[in-house]
Structure formats: C-alpha cells, structure tokens
Short mmCIF file of C-alpha atoms and ligand atoms in Angstrom, two decimals:
data_model
loop_
_atom_site.label_atom_id
_atom_site.label_comp_id
_atom_site.label_asym_id
_atom_site.label_seq_id
_atom_site.Cartn_x
_atom_site.Cartn_y
_atom_site.Cartn_z
CA MET L 1 30.04 -1.79 -3.24
CA ARG L 2 27.02 0.11 -4.49
CA LYS L 3 26.96 2.04 -7.71
CA ASN L 4 26.62 5.77 -8.12
CA ILE L 5 23.86 6.50 -10.61
CA VAL L 6 22.41 9.58 -12.25
CA ALA L 7 19.09 8.88 -13.95
CA GLY L 8 16.94 11.29 -15.90
CA ASN L 9 13.16 11.13 -15.67
CA TRP L 10 11.76 12.95 -18.65
CA LYS L 11 8.16 12.60 -17.42
CA MET L 12 5.53 13.62 -20.03
CA ASN L 13 7.89 15.84 -21.98
CA THR L 14 9.27 15.84 -25.53
CA THR L 15 7.64 14.69 -28.73
CA LEU L 16 9.40 11.79 -30.44
CA PRO L 17 11.64 14.01 -32.62
CA GLU L 18 12.49 16.18 -29.63
CA GLY L 19 13.22 13.15 -27.49
CA LEU L 20 15.47 11.60 -30.10
CA GLU L 21 17.37 14.86 -30.37
CA LEU L 22 17.82 15.08 -26.60
CA ALA L 23 18.93 11.45 -26.36
CA LYS L 24 21.38 12.04 -29.19
CA GLN L 25 22.82 15.07 -27.41
CA VAL L 26 23.26 13.22 -24.12
CA ASN L 27 24.82 10.30 -25.95
CA THR L 28 27.26 12.60 -27.78
CA LEU L 29 28.32 14.42 -24.63
CA LEU L 30 28.79 11.13 -22.80
CA ALA L 31 30.96 9.75 -25.60
CA GLU L 32 33.51 12.44 -24.78
CA GLU L 33 33.64 11.68 -21.08
CA CYS L 34 34.39 8.95 -18.62
CA PRO L 35 31.64 9.53 -16.11
CA LYS L 36 32.25 8.34 -12.55
CA CYS L 37 28.71 7.04 -12.29
CA ASP L 38 26.21 5.01 -14.26
CA VAL L 39 24.00 7.21 -16.42
CA VAL L 40 20.42 6.33 -17.35
CA ILE L 41 17.64 8.13 -19.18
CA CYS L 42 14.02 7.16 -18.49
CA VAL L 43 11.87 8.28 -21.39
CA PRO L 44 8.24 8.09 -22.54
CA PHE L 45 7.12 4.64 -23.77
CA THR L 46 6.72 5.98 -27.30
CA HIS L 47 10.42 6.85 -27.46
CA LEU L 48 11.99 3.70 -26.04
CA ALA L 49 12.56 1.57 -29.13
CA MET L 50 13.97 4.38 -31.23
CA VAL L 51 16.11 5.85 -28.47
CA ASN L 52 17.47 2.35 -27.93
CA GLU L 53 18.68 2.37 -31.54
CA ILE L 54 20.67 5.58 -31.29
CA ILE L 55 22.42 5.43 -27.92
CA ASP L 56 25.57 3.60 -26.87
CA LYS L 57 24.19 1.22 -24.27
CA ASN L 58 27.67 0.68 -22.85
CA LYS L 59 27.62 4.26 -21.64
CA LEU L 60 23.96 5.14 -21.32
CA GLY L 61 21.22 3.02 -19.79
CA LEU L 62 17.63 3.27 -20.95
CA GLY L 63 14.48 3.00 -18.88
CA ALA L 64 10.72 3.48 -18.89
CA GLU L 65 8.82 5.67 -16.45
CA ASN L 66 6.21 3.09 -15.49
CA CYS L 67 4.85 -0.32 -16.44
CA ALA L 68 1.56 -2.16 -15.97
CA ASP L 69 0.63 -4.21 -12.92
CA HIS L 70 -0.62 -7.07 -15.10
CA LYS L 71 1.33 -9.44 -17.28
CA SER L 72 -0.70 -9.10 -20.48
CA GLY L 73 -4.27 -9.14 -21.74
CA ALA L 74 -7.31 -6.91 -21.87
CA TYR L 75 -5.91 -3.75 -20.27
CA THR L 76 -6.42 -1.18 -23.00
CA GLY L 77 -3.73 1.44 -23.12
CA GLU L 78 -1.38 -0.23 -20.66
CA ILE L 79 2.26 -1.14 -21.35
CA SER L 80 3.58 -4.33 -19.79
CA ALA L 81 7.01 -4.94 -18.30
CA ALA L 82 7.64 -7.47 -21.08
CA MET L 83 6.86 -4.83 -23.71
CA VAL L 84 9.26 -2.39 -22.03
CA ALA L 85 12.00 -5.04 -21.89
CA SER L 86 11.42 -5.92 -25.55
CA THR L 87 12.40 -2.38 -26.60
CA GLY L 88 15.88 -2.87 -25.16
CA ALA L 89 15.23 -0.87 -22.00
CA GLY L 90 16.86 -2.14 -18.83
CA TYR L 91 15.24 0.03 -16.17
CA VAL L 92 11.79 1.14 -15.07
CA ILE L 93 10.79 3.86 -12.63
CA LEU L 94 8.07 2.58 -10.29
CA GLY L 95 6.06 4.31 -7.60
CA HIS L 96 6.90 7.84 -8.59
CA SER L 97 4.94 10.24 -6.37
CA GLU L 98 3.13 11.57 -9.43
CA ARG L 99 1.86 8.05 -10.14
CA ARG L 100 0.95 7.48 -6.50
CA GLN L 101 -0.81 10.85 -6.28
CA TYR L 102 -2.53 11.23 -9.68
CA TYR L 103 -3.08 7.60 -10.70
CA GLY L 104 -3.84 6.02 -7.35
CA GLU L 105 -0.90 3.66 -7.25
CA THR L 106 -0.92 1.83 -3.94
CA SER L 107 1.76 -0.35 -2.39
CA GLU L 108 -0.28 -3.39 -3.42
CA ILE L 109 -0.22 -2.32 -7.08
CA LEU L 110 3.46 -1.48 -6.82
CA ARG L 111 4.33 -4.91 -5.46
CA ASP L 112 2.84 -6.42 -8.62
CA LYS L 113 4.71 -3.98 -10.83
CA VAL L 114 8.02 -4.68 -9.09
CA ARG L 115 7.48 -8.43 -9.44
CA LEU L 116 6.73 -8.12 -13.17
CA ALA L 117 9.67 -5.79 -13.72
CA LEU L 118 12.07 -8.23 -12.06
CA ASP L 119 10.56 -11.21 -13.88
CA ASN L 120 11.30 -9.43 -17.15
CA GLY L 121 14.86 -8.54 -16.25
CA LEU L 122 14.18 -4.84 -15.65
CA THR L 123 15.86 -2.95 -12.82
CA PRO L 124 13.19 -1.09 -10.85
CA ILE L 125 14.00 2.45 -9.73
CA PHE L 126 11.57 2.48 -6.81
CA CYS L 127 10.51 5.92 -5.59
CA ILE L 128 9.55 6.88 -2.06
CA GLY L 129 9.11 10.20 -0.32
CA GLU L 130 6.87 12.26 1.93
CA VAL L 131 4.63 15.25 1.24
CA LEU L 132 5.24 18.65 2.85
CA ALA L 133 2.82 18.15 5.76
CA GLU L 134 4.59 14.89 6.66
CA ARG L 135 7.96 16.63 6.53
CA GLU L 136 6.66 19.41 8.76
CA ASN L 137 4.96 17.19 11.35
CA GLY L 138 7.97 14.90 11.56
CA SER L 139 6.20 11.75 10.36
CA TYR L 140 8.42 11.45 7.30
CA PHE L 141 10.54 8.66 8.75
CA ASP L 142 7.43 6.53 9.31
CA VAL L 143 5.99 7.39 5.89
CA VAL L 144 9.14 6.45 3.99
CA LYS L 145 9.69 3.31 6.05
CA LYS L 146 6.14 2.18 5.33
CA GLN L 147 6.57 2.79 1.58
CA VAL L 148 9.72 0.68 1.52
CA GLU L 149 8.27 -2.08 3.69
CA GLU L 150 4.95 -2.31 1.88
CA GLY L 151 6.31 -1.98 -1.63
CA LEU L 152 9.44 -4.10 -1.45
CA PHE L 153 9.85 -6.22 1.67
CA ASN L 154 8.00 -9.14 0.12
CA LEU L 155 11.12 -9.66 -2.03
CA ASP L 156 13.87 -12.05 -1.04
CA ALA L 157 17.36 -10.64 -0.53
CA ALA L 158 18.58 -11.54 -4.02
CA GLU L 159 15.56 -9.84 -5.60
CA PHE L 160 15.84 -6.78 -3.38
CA GLY L 161 19.48 -6.51 -4.37
CA LYS L 162 18.37 -5.70 -7.92
CA VAL L 163 16.32 -2.67 -6.88
CA ILE L 164 17.50 0.95 -6.96
CA LEU L 165 15.79 3.24 -4.44
CA ALA L 166 15.02 6.89 -5.13
CA TYR L 167 14.11 9.17 -2.24
CA GLU L 168 12.08 12.04 -3.66
CA PRO L 169 10.46 14.39 -1.15
CA VAL L 170 7.27 15.50 -2.89
CA TRP L 171 7.73 19.07 -1.66
CA ALA L 172 11.01 19.29 -3.55
CA ILE L 173 9.81 17.93 -6.90
CA GLY L 174 9.62 20.60 -9.57
CA THR L 175 9.41 23.30 -6.91
CA GLY L 176 12.98 24.57 -7.02
CA LYS L 177 13.07 23.80 -3.30
CA THR L 178 15.77 21.17 -2.79
CA ALA L 179 16.24 19.18 0.37
CA THR L 180 19.47 20.28 1.97
CA ALA L 181 22.33 17.85 1.73
CA ASP L 182 21.98 17.24 5.48
CA GLN L 183 18.26 16.53 5.16
CA ALA L 184 18.95 14.10 2.33
CA GLN L 185 21.74 12.38 4.24
CA GLU L 186 19.55 12.01 7.35
CA ILE L 187 16.74 10.22 5.55
CA HIS L 188 18.98 8.24 3.20
CA ALA L 189 20.87 6.86 6.21
CA PHE L 190 17.53 6.00 7.80
CA ILE L 191 16.40 4.21 4.63
CA ARG L 192 19.64 2.24 4.53
CA LYS L 193 19.19 1.28 8.19
CA THR L 194 15.64 0.13 7.41
CA VAL L 195 17.01 -2.07 4.60
CA GLU L 196 19.76 -3.39 6.87
CA GLU L 197 17.27 -4.42 9.56
CA LYS L 198 15.41 -6.52 7.01
CA TYR L 199 18.13 -7.84 4.67
CA GLY L 200 21.40 -7.36 6.57
CA LYS L 201 24.37 -5.05 6.20
CA GLU L 202 25.74 -6.41 2.96
CA VAL L 203 22.51 -5.90 1.03
CA ALA L 204 22.03 -2.46 2.60
CA ASP L 205 25.57 -1.39 1.75
CA ASN L 206 25.06 -2.51 -1.84
CA THR L 207 21.76 -0.66 -2.34
CA SER L 208 21.99 2.54 -4.38
CA ILE L 209 19.75 5.26 -2.93
CA LEU L 210 19.26 8.22 -5.28
CA TYR L 211 17.99 11.66 -4.33
CA GLY L 212 15.38 13.39 -6.47
CA GLY L 213 13.76 16.80 -6.23
CA SER L 214 15.05 19.99 -7.86
CA CYS L 215 18.52 18.51 -8.25
CA LYS L 216 20.63 20.73 -10.51
CA PRO L 217 24.28 21.11 -11.50
CA SER L 218 24.61 23.79 -8.80
CA ASN L 219 23.53 21.57 -5.89
CA ALA L 220 24.36 18.06 -7.09
CA LYS L 221 27.94 18.04 -5.87
CA GLU L 222 27.00 18.87 -2.29
CA LEU L 223 24.18 16.31 -2.27
CA PHE L 224 26.27 13.53 -3.84
CA ALA L 225 29.13 14.18 -1.42
CA LYS L 226 27.00 12.77 1.38
CA PRO L 227 27.90 9.17 2.20
CA ASP L 228 24.40 7.73 1.76
CA VAL L 229 23.41 9.74 -1.33
CA ASP L 230 24.40 7.56 -4.28
CA GLY L 231 23.28 9.80 -7.10
CA GLY L 232 20.15 11.44 -8.36
CA LEU L 233 16.85 10.99 -10.17
CA ILE L 234 16.55 14.14 -12.22
CA GLY L 235 13.39 15.70 -13.64
CA GLY L 236 13.53 19.20 -15.11
CA ALA L 237 17.31 19.39 -15.35
CA ALA L 238 17.35 16.16 -17.40
CA LEU L 239 15.46 17.88 -20.23
CA GLU L 240 18.53 19.77 -21.30
CA ALA L 241 21.62 17.74 -22.19
CA GLU L 242 24.16 20.19 -20.75
CA SER L 243 22.46 20.54 -17.39
CA PHE L 244 21.96 16.78 -17.15
CA MET L 245 25.64 16.27 -17.87
CA GLY L 246 26.48 18.94 -15.30
CA ILE L 247 24.82 16.70 -12.71
CA VAL L 248 26.54 13.56 -14.04
CA ASN L 249 29.85 15.39 -13.73
CA ALA L 250 29.16 16.23 -10.09
CA PHE L 251 30.79 12.85 -9.49
CA GLU L 252 34.46 13.53 -10.00
P1 13P Q 301 12.60 17.69 -10.62
O1 13P Q 301 14.06 17.39 -10.78
O2 13P Q 301 12.01 18.39 -11.78
O3 13P Q 301 12.30 18.35 -9.30
O4 13P Q 301 11.85 16.26 -10.58
C1 13P Q 301 12.34 15.27 -9.76
C2 13P Q 301 11.65 14.01 -10.09
O5 13P Q 301 10.46 13.88 -9.86
C3 13P Q 301 12.42 12.96 -10.75
O6 13P Q 301 11.71 11.76 -10.77
#
C-alpha cells in the first residue's frame, strides 16, 4: 500500500549555514521519534551535498527542488539530474507551480525532466494544481487531469509507480488560505481515479498523493485524515524545525 510522506520544500530560503542548521535541527528531532510517515527535505542545490553529510538517511530523505531538462552539456547555470543524484539526494520536486509560472516550464519540458530524474534513480515529486480562477470557474478537474496526463502518462506503469504526486492549488500556496480537507479529498480522489483509468487500480492505490498549500501543524491532521491525502508538501512551515515536525506528527 502507498506510503504516507511529509516533504519540506525550502524554496529559495536559507543561506548554507542557515540550511545546515535547519537540517541538523530536523534530524535531531527526528532521531527522538518514530514518525508514522516518510520524511523528506527538499533543499537548494547549494546545500545538497553538505546536508547529505549531516542527516541520518534512514530517517530523513533528501531532495532537490528542480533539475535540468537536458542530460549534460552547454547549459550554463543548470543542474542536471545526474548532478543531483551524485550529491546523495534521492528525490526531486518537478513542475512546482512557481517553476511553471515564473520559469515557463511546460508539460513538454517536464516530461524530459521526469525521464532524466527516473534515469538517474531520483524519485520525482510531481506537482500539479489550478490557479484561483480555475478553482472558481470549476475547470480545476480538467486542469489537473491535463497536467497529469501531459506530464506523466508517457511513462509505463513501472515508471509511473516511482512517482509521488503533489496537489498544490496555487491559490493556497503561501497565502495562508488552505484548501479545506473536503476540497483536498475531492480532487485527490479525482486524481487517483485519473491514474486508475490509465494504469489500473493497483498502481493508483499505490500512488502517494500529497497536499501542498499553507499546510501547518494546526490543519495537517484534518487534511491527512482524508483517505486520499497521503501527506503533505510543505513550504513556509518547513522552514522551522518544530513546525515541520508538528506536521510530521500529524500522522499518529
Ligand atoms: P506553503 O506551505 O508555504 O503554502 O507552500 C506550499 C508549497 O508550495 C510547497 O511546495
């Protein structure tokens, strides 16, 4: 059966010393607990190799927040999936709405990134989610379905089985406005049905679908109690070790 996962997305926050301190704190708090979910931190590229040295990888997974859509070569400033994997990281966030919105990432680009991530043994945390206007005009089912189909349905079932999905409604990211647990359940169930129609019930039942968007210790328990919400992708609340652990501990 699918895993419950709480993953932090630090975004463009923390200098290297600050990031190492935060990773150390999360690692220390985790050492004292037996969390009922997998725990991952996705950190800036510059932090990966050093964070990898100081965390207990048996308890805390490590991921990047992006990778390049090319294998290697003359792409100044880009970081390849192979480079990410070589730091010891095991995960990579792909298709975050901030990347789609500010850096023009299309489904075509994301297909290449997913392929390269999988080829390098990284687990993609693939983000989908609608903007406010799409939520309000009711097109959010179609929008999310299209993102999943276009970004991932070129994979075979075994490959798809390695992907973690993260539903992040753009209107809830960093706004303090969380989707209600019922709203999350509705769309997560729809996403799972979409996966089932393509890959069958077993693959769909084994796919972890995380919720992201203003998830905090105070609302995580209610969200994670929903049958199709398998954890969270956490932005702001992951920047403080105690609040991140408060969300991890929402799984009892
Ligand atoms: P916040 O938790 O800050 O709303 O961010 C969510 C997110 O974008 C995680 O990827």
